[in-house]
PDB file of C-alpha atoms in Angstrom:
ATOM      1  CA  MET K1334     -31.984  -6.508  27.648  1.00 60.00           C
ATOM      2  CA  ARG K1335     -31.989  -2.596  27.095  1.00 69.00           C
ATOM      3  CA  TRP K1336     -30.399  -1.892  30.524  1.00 68.00           C
ATOM      4  CA  ARG K1337     -27.673  -4.434  29.736  1.00 72.00           C
ATOM      5  CA  ARG K1338     -27.102  -2.648  26.532  1.00 75.00           C
ATOM      6  CA  ARG K1339     -27.005   0.857  28.162  1.00 74.00           C
ATOM      7  CA  GLU K1340     -24.543  -0.898  30.700  1.00 73.00           C
ATOM      8  CA  ARG K1341     -22.188  -1.863  27.857  1.00 74.00           C
ATOM      9  CA  GLN K1342     -22.506   1.489  26.220  1.00 71.00           C
ATOM     10  CA  GLU K1343     -21.534   3.326  29.446  1.00 71.00           C
ATOM     11  CA  ALA K1344     -18.743   1.068  30.137  1.00 75.00           C
ATOM     12  CA  ALA K1345     -17.338   1.662  26.801  1.00 74.00           C
ATOM     13  CA  ILE K1346     -17.707   5.451  27.297  1.00 73.00           C
ATOM     14  CA  ARG K1347     -15.935   5.118  30.638  1.00 77.00           C
ATOM     15  CA  ALA K1348     -13.044   3.355  29.040  1.00 79.00           C
ATOM     16  CA  LEU K1349     -12.902   6.146  26.362  1.00 84.00           C
ATOM     17  CA  TYR K1350     -13.492   9.173  28.707  1.00 87.00           C
ATOM     18  CA  SER K1351     -12.128   8.853  32.245  1.00 90.00           C
ATOM     19  CA  ALA K1352     -13.947  10.107  35.433  1.00 90.00           C
ATOM     20  CA  ARG K1353     -11.233  12.669  36.211  1.00 92.00           C
ATOM     21  CA  GLU K1354     -11.540  14.179  32.701  1.00 93.00           C
ATOM     22  CA  ARG K1355     -15.442  14.213  33.061  1.00 93.00           C
ATOM     23  CA  ARG K1356     -14.858  16.256  36.327  1.00 95.00           C
ATOM     24  CA  ILE K1357     -12.519  18.744  34.939  1.00 95.00           C
ATOM     25  CA  ASP K1358     -14.747  19.355  31.857  1.00 96.00           C
ATOM     26  CA  GLY K1359     -17.861  19.816  33.873  1.00 96.00           C
ATOM     27  CA  ARG K1360     -16.237  22.047  36.393  1.00 96.00           C
ATOM     28  CA  ARG K1361     -14.919  24.470  33.499  1.00 96.00           C
ATOM     29  CA  GLY K1362     -18.474  24.322  32.010  1.00 96.00           C
ATOM     30  CA  ARG K1363     -20.284  25.247  35.101  1.00 96.00           C
ATOM     31  CA  ARG K1364     -17.688  27.959  35.872  1.00 96.00           C
ATOM     32  CA  ASP K1365     -18.141  29.507  32.260  1.00 96.00           C
ATOM     33  CA  GLY K1366     -21.912  29.256  32.605  1.00 95.00           C
ATOM     34  CA  ARG K1367     -21.822  31.237  35.775  1.00 95.00           C
ATOM     35  CA  LYS K1368     -19.804  33.914  34.008  1.00 95.00           C
ATOM     36  CA  ARG K1369     -22.175  34.276  31.293  1.00 94.00           C
ATOM     37  CA  ILE K1370     -19.709  32.833  28.759  1.00 94.00           C
ATOM     38  CA  PRO K1371     -20.768  32.979  26.063  1.00 94.00           C
ATOM     39  CA  THR K1372     -23.548  35.779  26.115  1.00 93.00           C
ATOM     40  CA  TYR K1373     -26.881  34.771  24.547  1.00 93.00           C
ATOM     41  CA  THR K1374     -26.688  37.816  22.063  1.00 92.00           C
ATOM     42  CA  GLY K1375     -23.079  36.828  21.184  1.00 93.00           C
ATOM     43  CA  VAL K1376     -24.284  33.421  20.295  1.00 92.00           C
ATOM     44  CA  VAL K1377     -27.177  34.729  18.225  1.00 93.00           C
ATOM     45  CA  ASP K1378     -24.947  36.961  16.185  1.00 93.00           C
ATOM     46  CA  LEU K1379     -22.504  34.165  15.625  1.00 92.00           C
ATOM     47  CA  VAL K1380     -25.186  31.846  14.405  1.00 91.00           C
ATOM     48  CA  GLU K1381     -26.714  34.363  12.146  1.00 92.00           C
ATOM     49  CA  ALA K1382     -23.371  35.085  10.652  1.00 92.00           C
ATOM     50  CA  GLY K1383     -22.579  31.241  10.092  1.00 89.00           C
ATOM     51  CA  LEU K1384     -19.891  31.336  12.373  1.00 90.00           C
ATOM     52  CA  PRO K1385     -18.762  28.609  14.819  1.00 90.00           C
ATOM     53  CA  VAL K1386     -19.813  29.057  18.514  1.00 92.00           C
ATOM     54  CA  VAL K1387     -16.717  28.134  20.739  1.00 92.00           C
ATOM     55  CA  THR K1388     -15.356  29.395  23.915  1.00 94.00           C
ATOM     56  CA  ALA K1389     -11.703  29.497  25.019  1.00 95.00           C
ATOM     57  CA  TYR K1390     -12.096  26.033  26.750  1.00 96.00           C
ATOM     58  CA  HIS K1391     -14.002  24.744  23.815  1.00 96.00           C
ATOM     59  CA  GLU K1392     -11.210  25.676  21.439  1.00 95.00           C
ATOM     60  CA  HIS K1393      -8.628  24.095  23.737  1.00 96.00           C
ATOM     61  CA  LEU K1394     -10.561  20.730  23.692  1.00 96.00           C
ATOM     62  CA  LEU K1395     -10.651  21.060  19.868  1.00 96.00           C
ATOM     63  CA  ASP K1396      -6.833  21.611  19.662  1.00 95.00           C
ATOM     64  CA  THR K1397      -6.312  18.949  22.067  1.00 95.00           C
ATOM     65  CA  GLY K1398      -8.347  16.370  19.742  1.00 95.00           C
ATOM     66  CA  ARG K1399      -6.498  17.455  16.709  1.00 95.00           C
ATOM     67  CA  TYR K1400      -3.173  16.951  18.448  1.00 96.00           C
ATOM     68  CA  GLU K1401      -4.059  13.453  19.578  1.00 95.00           C
ATOM     69  CA  MET K1402      -5.399  12.354  16.173  1.00 95.00           C
ATOM     70  CA  ASN K1403      -2.001  13.868  14.670  1.00 94.00           C
ATOM     71  CA  GLU K1404      -0.093  12.041  17.110  1.00 95.00           C
ATOM     72  CA  ALA K1405      -1.900   8.862  16.162  1.00 94.00           C
ATOM     73  CA  PHE K1406      -0.782   9.362  12.435  1.00 94.00           C
ATOM     74  CA  ARG K1407       2.736  10.354  13.533  1.00 94.00           C
ATOM     75  CA  VAL K1408       3.104   7.077  15.408  1.00 94.00           C
ATOM     76  CA  PHE K1409       1.876   5.074  12.288  1.00 94.00           C
ATOM     77  CA  VAL K1410       4.308   6.989   9.884  1.00 92.00           C
ATOM     78  CA  ASP K1411       7.224   6.259  12.338  1.00 93.00           C
ATOM     79  CA  GLY K1412       6.275   2.648  12.356  1.00 92.00           C
ATOM     80  CA  LEU K1413       6.647   2.712   8.491  1.00 91.00           C
ATOM     81  CA  ARG K1414      10.570   2.795   8.915  1.00 92.00           C
ATOM     82  CA  PRO K1415      11.205  -0.942   9.146  1.00 93.00           C
ATOM     83  CA  TYR K1416       8.759  -1.638   6.252  1.00 92.00           C
ATOM     84  CA  ARG K1417      10.479   0.978   4.233  1.00 90.00           C
ATOM     85  CA  SER K1418      13.789  -0.636   4.852  1.00 91.00           C
ATOM     86  CA  ARG K1419      12.382  -3.894   3.807  1.00 92.00           C
ATOM     87  CA  LEU K1420      10.792  -2.723   0.649  1.00 91.00           C
ATOM     88  CA  ILE K1421      13.801  -1.009  -0.682  1.00 92.00           C
ATOM     89  CA  PRO K1422      15.886  -4.140  -1.202  1.00 93.00           C
ATOM     90  CA  LEU K1423      12.848  -6.105  -2.140  1.00 93.00           C
ATOM     91  CA  ASN K1424      12.049  -3.647  -5.092  1.00 92.00           C
ATOM     92  CA  ASN K1425      15.678  -3.633  -6.045  1.00 93.00           C
ATOM     93  CA  GLY K1426      15.848  -7.263  -6.109  1.00 93.00           C
ATOM     94  CA  LEU K1427      12.543  -7.424  -8.161  1.00 92.00           C
ATOM     95  CA  ALA K1428      14.035  -5.076 -10.701  1.00 92.00           C
ATOM     96  CA  SER K1429      17.062  -7.410 -11.100  1.00 92.00           C
ATOM     97  CA  ASP K1430      14.792 -10.460 -11.313  1.00 93.00           C
ATOM     98  CA  LEU K1431      12.722  -8.992 -14.057  1.00 93.00           C
ATOM     99  CA  ARG K1432      16.035  -7.949 -15.832  1.00 93.00           C
ATOM    100  CA  GLN K1433      16.927 -11.639 -15.580  1.00 93.00           C
ATOM    101  CA  VAL K1434      13.620 -12.812 -16.988  1.00 93.00           C
ATOM    102  CA  ALA K1435      14.126 -10.376 -20.044  1.00 93.00           C
ATOM    103  CA  GLN K1436      17.661 -11.832 -20.592  1.00 93.00           C
ATOM    104  CA  CYS K1437      16.405 -15.471 -20.366  1.00 93.00           C
ATOM    105  CA  ARG K1438      13.764 -14.617 -22.930  1.00 92.00           C
ATOM    106  CA  GLU K1439      16.429 -13.392 -25.203  1.00 92.00           C
ATOM    107  CA  GLU K1440      18.591 -16.484 -24.867  1.00 90.00           C
ATOM    108  CA  LEU K1441      15.405 -18.569 -25.557  1.00 90.00           C
ATOM    109  CA  LEU K1442      14.620 -16.719 -28.643  1.00 88.00           C
ATOM    110  CA  HIS K1443      18.203 -17.114 -29.797  1.00 86.00           C
ATOM    111  CA  ALA K1444      18.246 -20.812 -28.865  1.00 85.00           C
ATOM    112  CA  THR K1445      15.159 -21.414 -31.180  1.00 84.00           C
ATOM    113  CA  ALA K1446      16.695 -19.773 -34.317  1.00 82.00           C
ATOM    114  CA  GLU K1447      16.767 -22.007 -37.320  1.00 77.00           C
ATOM    115  CA  LEU K1448      19.831 -24.172 -38.064  1.00 73.00           C
ATOM    116  CA  THR K1449      22.495 -22.243 -40.125  1.00 69.00           C
ATOM    117  CA  GLU K1450      24.489 -23.790 -42.909  1.00 68.00           C
ATOM    118  CA  ASP K1451      27.608 -23.581 -40.814  1.00 72.00           C
ATOM    119  CA  GLU K1452      25.926 -25.509 -38.006  1.00 68.00           C
ATOM    120  CA  LEU K1453      24.754 -28.139 -40.510  1.00 61.00           C
ATOM    121  CA  ARG K1454      28.348 -28.590 -41.890  1.00 66.00           C
ATOM    122  CA  PRO K1455      30.384 -31.731 -40.233  1.00 69.00           C
ATOM    123  CA  ARG K1456      33.048 -30.687 -37.929  1.00 68.00           C
ATOM    124  CA  ASN K1457      35.263 -33.747 -38.262  1.00 69.00           C
ATOM    125  CA  PRO K1458      35.866 -36.544 -40.583  1.00 67.00           C
ATOM    126  CA  ARG K1459      33.665 -38.961 -38.408  1.00 66.00           C
ATOM    127  CA  GLU K1460      30.636 -36.388 -38.766  1.00 65.00           C
ATOM    128  CA  ALA K1461      31.183 -36.369 -42.642  1.00 65.00           C
ATOM    129  CA  SER K1462      30.447 -39.916 -42.864  1.00 60.00           C
ATOM    130  CA  LEU K1463      26.893 -39.239 -41.309  1.00 64.00           C
ATOM    131  CA  VAL K1464      25.942 -36.512 -43.802  1.00 64.00           C
ATOM    132  CA  ALA K1465      24.727 -39.204 -46.403  1.00 60.00           C
ATOM    133  CA  SER K1466      22.488 -41.011 -44.020  1.00 65.00           C
ATOM    134  CA  GLY K1467      20.922 -37.910 -42.317  1.00 67.00           C
ATOM    135  CA  ALA K1468      22.298 -38.760 -38.939  1.00 74.00           C
ATOM    136  CA  LEU K1469      24.246 -35.563 -38.888  1.00 68.00           C
ATOM    137  CA  LEU K1470      21.003 -33.606 -39.349  1.00 70.00           C
ATOM    138  CA  ASP K1471      19.352 -35.471 -36.572  1.00 76.00           C
ATOM    139  CA  ARG K1472      22.277 -34.839 -34.339  1.00 73.00           C
ATOM    140  CA  ARG K1473      22.025 -30.983 -34.922  1.00 73.00           C
ATOM    141  CA  ARG K1474      18.390 -30.984 -34.222  1.00 79.00           C
ATOM    142  CA  SER K1475      18.828 -32.861 -30.910  1.00 82.00           C
ATOM    143  CA  MET K1476      21.283 -30.430 -29.870  1.00 81.00           C
ATOM    144  CA  ARG K1477      19.071 -27.545 -30.840  1.00 83.00           C
ATOM    145  CA  ARG K1478      16.309 -29.127 -28.784  1.00 86.00           C
ATOM    146  CA  GLN K1479      18.509 -29.515 -25.825  1.00 88.00           C
ATOM    147  CA  ARG K1480      19.615 -25.871 -25.939  1.00 86.00           C
ATOM    148  CA  ILE K1481      15.962 -24.817 -26.172  1.00 90.00           C
ATOM    149  CA  GLU K1482      15.080 -26.972 -23.161  1.00 91.00           C
ATOM    150  CA  ALA K1483      17.924 -25.489 -21.021  1.00 92.00           C
ATOM    151  CA  ALA K1484      16.953 -21.881 -21.930  1.00 91.00           C
ATOM    152  CA  ARG K1485      13.345 -22.524 -21.213  1.00 92.00           C
ATOM    153  CA  SER K1486      14.450 -23.974 -17.864  1.00 93.00           C
ATOM    154  CA  ARG K1487      16.305 -20.853 -16.988  1.00 93.00           C
ATOM    155  CA  LEU K1488      13.441 -18.674 -17.875  1.00 93.00           C
ATOM    156  CA  THR K1489      11.150 -20.676 -15.794  1.00 93.00           C
ATOM    157  CA  SER K1490      13.563 -20.304 -12.776  1.00 93.00           C
ATOM    158  CA  ALA K1491      13.827 -16.617 -13.356  1.00 94.00           C
ATOM    159  CA  ARG K1492      10.056 -16.243 -13.451  1.00 93.00           C
ATOM    160  CA  SER K1493       9.553 -18.152 -10.220  1.00 94.00           C
ATOM    161  CA  ALA K1494      12.201 -15.961  -8.527  1.00 93.00           C
ATOM    162  CA  ALA K1495      10.476 -12.782  -9.756  1.00 93.00           C
ATOM    163  CA  GLN K1496       7.010 -14.063  -8.564  1.00 93.00           C
ATOM    164  CA  THR K1497       8.563 -15.021  -5.238  1.00 93.00           C
ATOM    165  CA  ARG K1498       9.951 -11.437  -4.581  1.00 93.00           C
ATOM    166  CA  ARG K1499       6.875  -9.846  -6.098  1.00 93.00           C
ATOM    167  CA  GLN K1500       4.609 -11.873  -3.358  1.00 93.00           C
ATOM    168  CA  ALA K1501       7.077 -10.686  -0.531  1.00 93.00           C
ATOM    169  CA  ILE K1502       6.479  -7.077  -1.519  1.00 93.00           C
ATOM    170  CA  LEU K1503       2.714  -7.543  -1.629  1.00 92.00           C
ATOM    171  CA  ASP K1504       2.950  -9.264   1.900  1.00 93.00           C
ATOM    172  CA  VAL K1505       4.687  -6.227   3.193  1.00 92.00           C
ATOM    173  CA  HIS K1506       2.253  -3.997   1.634  1.00 92.00           C
ATOM    174  CA  ALA K1507      -0.582  -6.141   3.321  1.00 92.00           C
ATOM    175  CA  VAL K1508       0.994  -5.380   6.722  1.00 93.00           C
ATOM    176  CA  ILE K1509       1.175  -1.715   6.074  1.00 93.00           C
ATOM    177  CA  ALA K1510      -2.503  -1.731   5.122  1.00 92.00           C
ATOM    178  CA  GLU K1511      -3.506  -3.487   8.352  1.00 93.00           C
ATOM    179  CA  GLU K1512      -1.271  -0.990  10.318  1.00 94.00           C
ATOM    180  CA  PHE K1513      -2.998   1.848   8.801  1.00 94.00           C
ATOM    181  CA  ALA K1514      -6.377   0.490   9.557  1.00 93.00           C
ATOM    182  CA  LEU K1515      -5.434   0.497  13.255  1.00 94.00           C
ATOM    183  CA  ALA K1516      -4.065   3.845  12.971  1.00 95.00           C
ATOM    184  CA  GLN K1517      -7.466   4.948  11.523  1.00 94.00           C
ATOM    185  CA  ALA K1518      -9.302   3.142  14.556  1.00 94.00           C
ATOM    186  CA  ARG K1519      -7.044   4.930  17.058  1.00 94.00           C
ATOM    187  CA  GLY K1520      -7.774   8.268  15.380  1.00 95.00           C
ATOM    188  CA  TRP K1521     -11.416   7.705  15.325  1.00 94.00           C
ATOM    189  CA  ARG K1522     -11.159   6.826  19.087  1.00 93.00           C
ATOM    190  CA  ARG K1523      -9.509  10.199  19.713  1.00 94.00           C
ATOM    191  CA  HIS K1524     -11.896  12.050  17.569  1.00 95.00           C
ATOM    192  CA  ASP K1525     -14.918  10.627  19.464  1.00 93.00           C
ATOM    193  CA  ARG K1526     -13.212  11.261  22.868  1.00 94.00           C
ATOM    194  CA  CYS K1527     -12.754  14.877  22.010  1.00 95.00           C
ATOM    195  CA  LEU K1528     -16.511  15.347  21.045  1.00 94.00           C
ATOM    196  CA  LEU K1529     -17.553  13.616  24.293  1.00 93.00           C
ATOM    197  CA  ARG K1530     -15.296  16.127  26.242  1.00 95.00           C
ATOM    198  CA  VAL K1531     -16.930  19.110  24.205  1.00 96.00           C
ATOM    199  CA  GLY K1532     -20.402  17.752  24.780  1.00 94.00           C
ATOM    200  CA  ARG K1533     -19.841  17.439  28.597  1.00 95.00           C
ATOM    201  CA  TYR K1534     -18.515  20.922  28.651  1.00 96.00           C
ATOM    202  CA  TRP K1535     -21.409  22.455  27.137  1.00 96.00           C
ATOM    203  CA  GLU K1536     -24.029  20.173  29.067  1.00 94.00           C
ATOM    204  CA  CYS K1537     -22.674  21.577  32.235  1.00 96.00           C
ATOM    205  CA  LEU K1538     -22.331  25.033  30.842  1.00 96.00           C
ATOM    206  CA  VAL K1539     -26.067  25.581  30.107  1.00 95.00           C
ATOM    207  CA  GLN K1540     -27.104  24.104  33.338  1.00 95.00           C
ATOM    208  CA  THR K1541     -25.369  27.106  35.296  1.00 95.00           C
ATOM    209  CA  HIS K1542     -25.904  29.714  32.529  1.00 95.00           C
ATOM    210  CA  PRO K1543     -28.525  32.312  33.329  1.00 94.00           C
ATOM    211  CA  GLU K1544     -29.860  32.027  29.704  1.00 93.00           C
ATOM    212  CA  GLY K1545     -28.975  28.416  29.594  1.00 92.00           C
ATOM    213  CA  PRO K1546     -32.602  27.221  28.351  1.00 91.00           C
ATOM    214  CA  SER K1547     -32.502  29.844  25.378  1.00 91.00           C
ATOM    215  CA  LEU K1548     -28.856  28.765  24.637  1.00 91.00           C
ATOM    216  CA  VAL K1549     -29.947  24.970  24.320  1.00 90.00           C
ATOM    217  CA  THR K1550     -32.205  25.922  21.545  1.00 89.00           C
ATOM    218  CA  ILE K1551     -29.842  27.652  19.292  1.00 91.00           C
ATOM    219  CA  LEU K1552     -26.438  26.193  19.908  1.00 90.00           C
ATOM    220  CA  PRO K1553     -25.190  24.089  17.001  1.00 89.00           C
ATOM    221  CA  LYS K1554     -23.935  20.582  17.103  1.00 88.00           C
ATOM    222  CA  PRO K1555     -20.188  20.659  18.158  1.00 87.00           C
ATOM    223  CA  LEU K1556     -17.972  19.525  15.216  1.00 89.00           C
ATOM    224  CA  LEU K1557     -14.323  18.479  14.983  1.00 91.00           C
ATOM    225  CA  ASP K1558     -12.697  18.668  11.504  1.00 90.00           C
ATOM    226  CA  LYS K1559     -11.153  15.371  10.531  1.00 91.00           C
ATOM    227  CA  PRO K1560      -7.910  14.885   8.590  1.00 91.00           C
ATOM    228  CA  ASP K1561      -8.050  13.394   5.242  1.00 90.00           C
ATOM    229  CA  TRP K1562      -6.180  10.240   6.094  1.00 92.00           C
ATOM    230  CA  LEU K1563      -8.768   9.432   8.894  1.00 92.00           C
ATOM    231  CA  GLU K1564     -11.475   8.696   6.299  1.00 90.00           C
ATOM    232  CA  ALA K1565      -9.410   7.449   3.449  1.00 89.00           C
ATOM    233  CA  ALA K1566     -10.414   3.900   2.142  1.00 84.00           C
ATOM    234  CA  ARG K1567      -6.862   2.838   2.383  1.00 78.00           C
ATOM    235  CA  TRP K1568      -3.324   4.270   2.765  1.00 79.00           C
ATOM    236  CA  GLN K1569      -2.989   5.668  -0.933  1.00 65.00           C
ATOM    237  CA  ASP K1570       0.745   5.364  -1.160  1.00 55.00           C
ATOM    238  CA  THR K1571       1.053   1.686   0.042  1.00 38.00           C
ATOM    239  CA  ALA K1572      -1.438   0.636  -2.461  1.00 34.00           C
ATOM    240  CA  GLY K1573       0.298   2.047  -5.544  1.00 36.00           C
ATOM    241  CA  ALA K1574       1.513   0.047  -8.488  1.00 32.00           C
ATOM    242  CA  VAL K1575       2.623  -3.029  -6.509  1.00 31.00           C
ATOM    243  CA  LEU K1576      -0.758  -3.867  -5.229  1.00 31.00           C
ATOM    244  CA  ALA K1577      -2.552  -2.813  -8.545  1.00 31.00           C
ATOM    245  CA  MET K1578      -0.158  -4.923 -10.560  1.00 28.00           C
ATOM    246  CA  ALA K1579      -2.199  -7.829 -11.775  1.00 26.00           C
ATOM    247  CA  ALA K1580      -0.872 -11.355 -11.541  1.00 29.00           C
ATOM    248  CA  PRO K1581       0.822 -12.149 -14.970  1.00 30.00           C
ATOM    249  CA  GLY K1582      -1.275 -14.472 -16.936  1.00 30.00           C
ATOM    250  CA  GLY K1583       1.622 -15.949 -18.972  1.00 32.00           C
ATOM    251  CA  GLY K1584       2.969 -18.064 -16.434  1.00 33.00           C
ATOM    252  CA  PRO K1585       5.636 -16.538 -13.850  1.00 30.00           C
ATOM    253  CA  ASP K1586       4.518 -19.543 -11.817  1.00 35.00           C
ATOM    254  CA  GLY K1587       6.643 -21.673 -13.955  1.00 35.00           C
ATOM    255  CA  SER K1588       3.798 -22.988 -16.249  1.00 37.00           C
ATOM    256  CA  GLU K1589       5.124 -23.715 -19.773  1.00 37.00           C
ATOM    257  CA  THR K1590       3.470 -24.965 -23.027  1.00 36.00           C
ATOM    258  CA  ASN K1591       3.907 -28.529 -24.172  1.00 39.00           C
ATOM    259  CA  THR K1592       7.497 -29.766 -24.389  1.00 37.00           C
ATOM    260  CA  ASP K1593       9.079 -30.520 -27.655  1.00 41.00           C
ATOM    261  CA  SER K1594       8.500 -33.504 -29.843  1.00 39.00           C
ATOM    262  CA  ASN K1595      10.907 -34.980 -32.354  1.00 40.00           C
ATOM    263  CA  THR K1596       9.871 -32.453 -35.031  1.00 39.00           C
ATOM    264  CA  ASP K1597      11.028 -28.822 -35.387  1.00 46.00           C
ATOM    265  CA  SER K1598       7.676 -27.856 -36.266  1.00 45.00           C
ATOM    266  CA  ASN K1599       6.513 -28.604 -32.481  1.00 44.00           C
ATOM    267  CA  THR K1600       9.625 -26.789 -31.264  1.00 44.00           C
ATOM    268  CA  ASP K1601       8.911 -23.630 -33.167  1.00 47.00           C
ATOM    269  CA  SER K1602       5.076 -23.644 -32.248  1.00 45.00           C
ATOM    270  CA  ASN K1603       6.249 -23.960 -28.520  1.00 45.00           C
ATOM    271  CA  THR K1604       8.605 -21.068 -28.879  1.00 44.00           C
ATOM    272  CA  ALA K1605       5.783 -18.975 -30.517  1.00 45.00           C
ATOM    273  CA  ALA K1606       3.714 -19.768 -27.537  1.00 42.00           C
ATOM    274  CA  ASP K1607       6.559 -18.750 -25.127  1.00 45.00           C
ATOM    275  CA  THR K1608       7.006 -15.458 -26.970  1.00 44.00           C
ATOM    276  CA  GLY K1609       3.316 -14.598 -26.543  1.00 45.00           C
ATOM    277  CA  MET K1610       3.573 -15.575 -22.866  1.00 41.00           C
ATOM    278  CA  ASP K1611       6.551 -13.316 -22.490  1.00 44.00           C
ATOM    279  CA  THR K1612       4.703 -10.498 -24.156  1.00 43.00           C
ATOM    280  CA  ASP K1613       1.831 -10.655 -21.563  1.00 42.00           C
ATOM    281  CA  LEU K1614       4.731 -10.778 -18.892  1.00 40.00           C
ATOM    282  CA  ASP K1615       6.192  -7.805 -20.193  1.00 42.00           C
ATOM    283  CA  LYS K1616       2.896  -5.795 -20.087  1.00 42.00           C
ATOM    284  CA  ASP K1617       2.121  -6.924 -16.574  1.00 40.00           C
ATOM    285  CA  TRP K1618       5.606  -6.205 -15.164  1.00 41.00           C
ATOM    286  CA  GLY K1619       6.523  -2.956 -17.067  1.00 39.00           C
ATOM    287  CA  LEU K1620       8.968  -4.553 -19.555  1.00 37.00           C
ATOM    288  CA  ASP K1621       9.248  -3.157 -23.123  1.00 39.00           C
ATOM    289  CA  SER K1622       8.666  -6.156 -25.383  1.00 36.00           C
ATOM    290  CA  THR K1623       9.800  -3.946 -28.401  1.00 37.00           C
ATOM    291  CA  ALA K1624      13.275  -3.247 -26.870  1.00 36.00           C
ATOM    292  CA  GLY K1625      15.997  -5.245 -28.627  1.00 37.00           C
ATOM    293  CA  SER K1626      18.019  -5.464 -25.404  1.00 37.00           C
ATOM    294  CA  GLY K1627      15.120  -7.057 -23.794  1.00 37.00           C
ATOM    295  CA  THR K1628      15.741  -4.647 -20.672  1.00 35.00           C
ATOM    296  CA  ARG K1629      13.533  -2.039 -19.150  1.00 34.00           C
ATOM    297  CA  PRO K1630      13.749   1.423 -21.079  1.00 33.00           C
ATOM    298  CA  ASP K1631      14.872   3.368 -18.094  1.00 38.00           C
ATOM    299  CA  THR K1632      17.199   0.615 -16.791  1.00 34.00           C
ATOM    300  CA  ASP K1633      20.363   3.018 -17.314  1.00 35.00           C
ATOM    301  CA  THR K1634      19.043   5.555 -15.079  1.00 34.00           C
ATOM    302  CA  GLU K1635      18.267   3.380 -12.136  1.00 35.00           C
ATOM    303  CA  THR K1636      20.599   1.340 -10.033  1.00 34.00           C
ATOM    304  CA  ALA K1637      20.344  -1.179  -7.288  1.00 36.00           C
ATOM    305  CA  ASP K1638      22.471   0.945  -5.185  1.00 37.00           C
ATOM    306  CA  ASP K1639      20.267   3.847  -5.223  1.00 35.00           C
ATOM    307  CA  PRO K1640      18.479   3.987  -1.691  1.00 34.00           C
ATOM    308  CA  ASP K1641      15.387   5.641  -3.040  1.00 33.00           C
ATOM    309  CA  MET K1642      15.087   3.013  -5.706  1.00 31.00           C
ATOM    310  CA  THR K1643      11.438   1.424  -5.129  1.00 35.00           C
ATOM    311  CA  TRP K1644      10.256  -0.077  -8.351  1.00 34.00           C
ATOM    312  CA  PRO K1645       8.009  -1.051 -10.076  1.00 36.00           C
ATOM    313  CA  THR K1646       5.445   1.767 -10.385  1.00 39.00           C
ATOM    314  CA  PRO K1647       3.401   2.862 -13.343  1.00 36.00           C
ATOM    315  CA  ASP K1648       5.839   5.600 -14.473  1.00 37.00           C
ATOM    316  CA  GLY K1649       8.831   3.763 -13.184  1.00 36.00           C
ATOM    317  CA  THR K1650       9.486   6.073 -10.308  1.00 37.00           C
ATOM    318  CA  ALA K1651       9.686   5.531  -6.534  1.00 39.00           C
ATOM    319  CA  PRO K1652       6.334   5.930  -4.673  1.00 43.00           C
ATOM    320  CA  GLU K1653       6.109   9.298  -2.857  1.00 46.00           C
ATOM    321  CA  TRP K1654       5.804   7.826   0.522  1.00 36.00           C
ATOM    322  CA  LEU K1655       8.958   5.937   0.167  1.00 35.00           C
ATOM    323  CA  ARG K1656      10.768   9.066  -0.921  1.00 37.00           C
ATOM    324  CA  GLN K1657       9.751  11.069   2.224  1.00 37.00           C
ATOM    325  CA  GLU K1658      12.056  11.502   5.130  1.00 36.00           C
ATOM    326  CA  PHE K1659       9.858  11.146   8.063  1.00 26.00           C
TER     327      PHE K1659
END
């Protein structure tokens, strides 16, 4: 079993580190060793001073590894262009949907207002005959309930549209997160490949160096500095406010309170429940529930035609990665 495991490991190394590169790195290591590069006293001085022990070819390998890791990140960033193009209209559309939600909430609040004296007055001689029997009041209450139901239906549709758009944005961010994970895997592969080349170089160097046995005892472990993105838990700018935005608990999925009965008291109680639900929606989606216009506070400063408009974020601005020109 152990030899099979070793065979698998060697096969993985061969796929990562070609035989041609092994020959090149080994030849350069043996050549530097025969030339006494580096000298034993020079290595001792560097180790005592806490400085890295490198040769010209060692530095070349490190530069190659850094370049390859940066190239893997560049490919990932270039691949963000189509996702960026998709996110801009989606975020603009979500801003419009949420403004529509606020407008529908205002319409619902207006529809649930108490009947005024003007509304209770008869509008024609036929309605005048209904005042004494109370039929006119029942008619006005029925009309009020119809207005409330229509306003609530429009609000439900607006919430559903906003939730659909929000889910589309989250789907795009999920794809970006997967692409970033693949980019990190490619970066680590290039990092490990660089260290394999460095290790092969020094292995062959000490074999031909006249002071090789002494060098082995003091040579530090070769290291390659890693970029921050390689060890990041996630692509920080793709996981901004949209991913952190919690699902609204008030019912953007279309859930509503109980329908009205034939009494105005039930209608008012349903309206109060809708108002509280809308307040939760405002908190979760960045709307100002205290604004009389029912729109976002910074609506006037942002337009759907702005190519950099990528909303929502906690401060109402576009995420930095969408503002960058790659």
